[in-house]
Amino acid sequence: MFLHYFNNNNLNSTTHLAMINFLKGHPTRAIVPVKEIANAYNRVLLDSDYLSYDTDPNNQHPLAYGTDPGNLDVRTTVANWLNNKYKIKSTTADLINLTAGASYGVANILASTTSPQLTKKAFVVTPTYFLINNVFVDAGLGDDLIAINETSSGEYELDLEKLESELQTHGKTGVNNVLKDPRGERKIYQFVMYLVPAFSNPGGVTYSLKTREKLLQLAREYDMLLISDDVYEFLDYSSTTSIPPPVSKINHLDQKTVSNKYGNSISNATFSKIIAPGLRVGWQESATPALVQQLSITGANKSGGTPSQLSTFVVANLIESGQLDTIILNFKSIYAERAEILKQSIQKYLPSGTKVYGGDGGYFLWVELPKEINNRAVIQHLAEKDVIIPSGEGFEVLGSENRQGWGDHCVRLSISYLTSEEIEKGVKIWGETIAELSSK
């Protein structure tokens, strides 16, 4: 049902002009910084001829094939920007690999660092980003997924007791698989884990420093690579007039006391959420240059150089001009208002006992309805009224043993695409539909 609505909405978008779609996880077209992006392209292509790059092996012209990890000048700009935002000095260009966005990034990481023969299990936080399962399937790990629950109580925001138990059951300590490859050494991890540590998609949870440190400790002990989808850190709604330093990324913690050549973490980040997804620019940031170098020479990268070469220049230009920070602040102001309207509307129109998680940053809120409500029937009736609410069943980790029954009572709501007025109208219709079905 979840993907059926998603696909139908894409196909029929021209005929459903009044559709209120809580699924879409990208900005409303009206708030995308079109002029700023257009001007940046103009500056990149017309204001410099990049003559110095003609004999520079570390930098290539914006319209040429890029270097494997991306232009050194661009990576330096991104590294300096990150140091400024996180109030650190440890990120350098050799710890950055430029990508074509977070989705490409996860596929690239799994292709480079896992093997169906050597990688025992892949852990995925549940509820999870609804399209991530297939990336693991493509890597040959579809039958090896284990769901780890987010939790709102206890010492940690994740069920780390289960994680540690599964690590002990399926693996061992002291593992260090390094293969010989024509391109050099290739580190293969015994385990991998996928998580969204800040304003998680879809749960809206931000993991504490204590949780991140415990994850890193387990990763080092059991040769596990922590793949952090770090895509929402800068969309923190606690302030709409500044960009507060985010909680230390796991790879930054790994940098401080790195225990091996490759480290045990990779920050898989993107500019899609803070500029525009069509640019297709992201970056991977590790604790050591060795892992970043390995990620930069996967088959496609080695063949064509860094993906999105031209767009990486545009992103660097927006950073250097200071416009990126202005763009982020504008997004934060708009999204913070929408998130607040959504929370208020839920309280106003939905039944008492409805629980809301998230809404302090990022794109998504996770809503748990009272158990007496027939969630699936309500969602189906809402679709007939042109209100699309994605059922929680779409956010399960693949595999029957991993299912948590999220579709029974839970949904994910996005605040990035709809206006405040559309959000309130959609929730009002939702509440009326629940009342209508409950009275029958």
JSON list of N, CA and C in Angstrom, two decimals, residues 33-44 314 318:
[
{"chain": "A", "resi": 33, "resn": "PRO", "atom": "N", "xyz": [16.53, 27.41, -3.63]},
{"chain": "A", "resi": 33, "resn": "PRO", "atom": "CA", "xyz": [17.28, 28.64, -3.96]},
{"chain": "A", "resi": 33, "resn": "PRO", "atom": "C", "xyz": [17.71, 28.69, -5.43]},
{"chain": "A", "resi": 34, "resn": "VAL", "atom": "N", "xyz": [16.76, 28.88, -6.31]},
{"chain": "A", "resi": 34, "resn": "VAL", "atom": "CA", "xyz": [17.02, 28.81, -7.75]},
{"chain": "A", "resi": 34, "resn": "VAL", "atom": "C", "xyz": [18.01, 29.88, -8.20]},
{"chain": "A", "resi": 35, "resn": "LYS", "atom": "N", "xyz": [17.78, 31.12, -7.81]},
{"chain": "A", "resi": 35, "resn": "LYS", "atom": "CA", "xyz": [18.65, 32.20, -8.27]},
{"chain": "A", "resi": 35, "resn": "LYS", "atom": "C", "xyz": [20.07, 32.04, -7.75]},
{"chain": "A", "resi": 36, "resn": "GLU", "atom": "N", "xyz": [20.20, 31.65, -6.50]},
{"chain": "A", "resi": 36, "resn": "GLU", "atom": "CA", "xyz": [21.54, 31.48, -5.93]},
{"chain": "A", "resi": 36, "resn": "GLU", "atom": "C", "xyz": [22.30, 30.38, -6.67]},
{"chain": "A", "resi": 37, "resn": "ILE", "atom": "N", "xyz": [21.62, 29.29, -6.98]},
{"chain": "A", "resi": 37, "resn": "ILE", "atom": "CA", "xyz": [22.26, 28.19, -7.71]},
{"chain": "A", "resi": 37, "resn": "ILE", "atom": "C", "xyz": [22.62, 28.63, -9.13]},
{"chain": "A", "resi": 38, "resn": "ALA", "atom": "N", "xyz": [21.69, 29.31, -9.80]},
{"chain": "A", "resi": 38, "resn": "ALA", "atom": "CA", "xyz": [21.96, 29.77, -11.16]},
{"chain": "A", "resi": 38, "resn": "ALA", "atom": "C", "xyz": [23.14, 30.73, -11.20]},
{"chain": "A", "resi": 39, "resn": "ASN", "atom": "N", "xyz": [23.20, 31.64, -10.25]},
{"chain": "A", "resi": 39, "resn": "ASN", "atom": "CA", "xyz": [24.32, 32.59, -10.20]},
{"chain": "A", "resi": 39, "resn": "ASN", "atom": "C", "xyz": [25.64, 31.89, -9.92]},
{"chain": "A", "resi": 40, "resn": "ALA", "atom": "N", "xyz": [25.59, 30.85, -9.08]},
{"chain": "A", "resi": 40, "resn": "ALA", "atom": "CA", "xyz": [26.81, 30.10, -8.78]},
{"chain": "A", "resi": 40, "resn": "ALA", "atom": "C", "xyz": [27.31, 29.37, -10.03]},
{"chain": "A", "resi": 41, "resn": "TYR", "atom": "N", "xyz": [26.40, 28.77, -10.79]},
{"chain": "A", "resi": 41, "resn": "TYR", "atom": "CA", "xyz": [26.80, 28.14, -12.05]},
{"chain": "A", "resi": 41, "resn": "TYR", "atom": "C", "xyz": [27.44, 29.18, -12.98]},
{"chain": "A", "resi": 42, "resn": "ASN", "atom": "N", "xyz": [26.85, 30.34, -13.03]},
{"chain": "A", "resi": 42, "resn": "ASN", "atom": "CA", "xyz": [27.37, 31.41, -13.89]},
{"chain": "A", "resi": 42, "resn": "ASN", "atom": "C", "xyz": [28.79, 31.79, -13.47]},
{"chain": "A", "resi": 43, "resn": "ARG", "atom": "N", "xyz": [29.00, 31.94, -12.16]},
{"chain": "A", "resi": 43, "resn": "ARG", "atom": "CA", "xyz": [30.34, 32.31, -11.67]},
{"chain": "A", "resi": 43, "resn": "ARG", "atom": "C", "xyz": [31.35, 31.21, -11.98]},
{"chain": "A", "resi": 44, "resn": "VAL", "atom": "N", "xyz": [30.96, 29.96, -11.78]},
{"chain": "A", "resi": 44, "resn": "VAL", "atom": "CA", "xyz": [31.88, 28.85, -12.01]},
{"chain": "A", "resi": 44, "resn": "VAL", "atom": "C", "xyz": [32.27, 28.75, -13.48]},
{"chain": "A", "resi": 314, "resn": "VAL", "atom": "N", "xyz": [29.91, 24.21, -7.93]},
{"chain": "A", "resi": 314, "resn": "VAL", "atom": "CA", "xyz": [28.79, 25.09, -7.57]},
{"chain": "A", "resi": 314, "resn": "VAL", "atom": "C", "xyz": [28.60, 25.11, -6.06]},
{"chain": "A", "resi": 318, "resn": "LEU", "atom": "N", "xyz": [29.03, 28.29, -3.44]},
{"chain": "A", "resi": 318, "resn": "LEU", "atom": "CA", "xyz": [28.01, 28.72, -2.48]},
{"chain": "A", "resi": 318, "resn": "LEU", "atom": "C", "xyz": [28.56, 28.77, -1.06]}
]
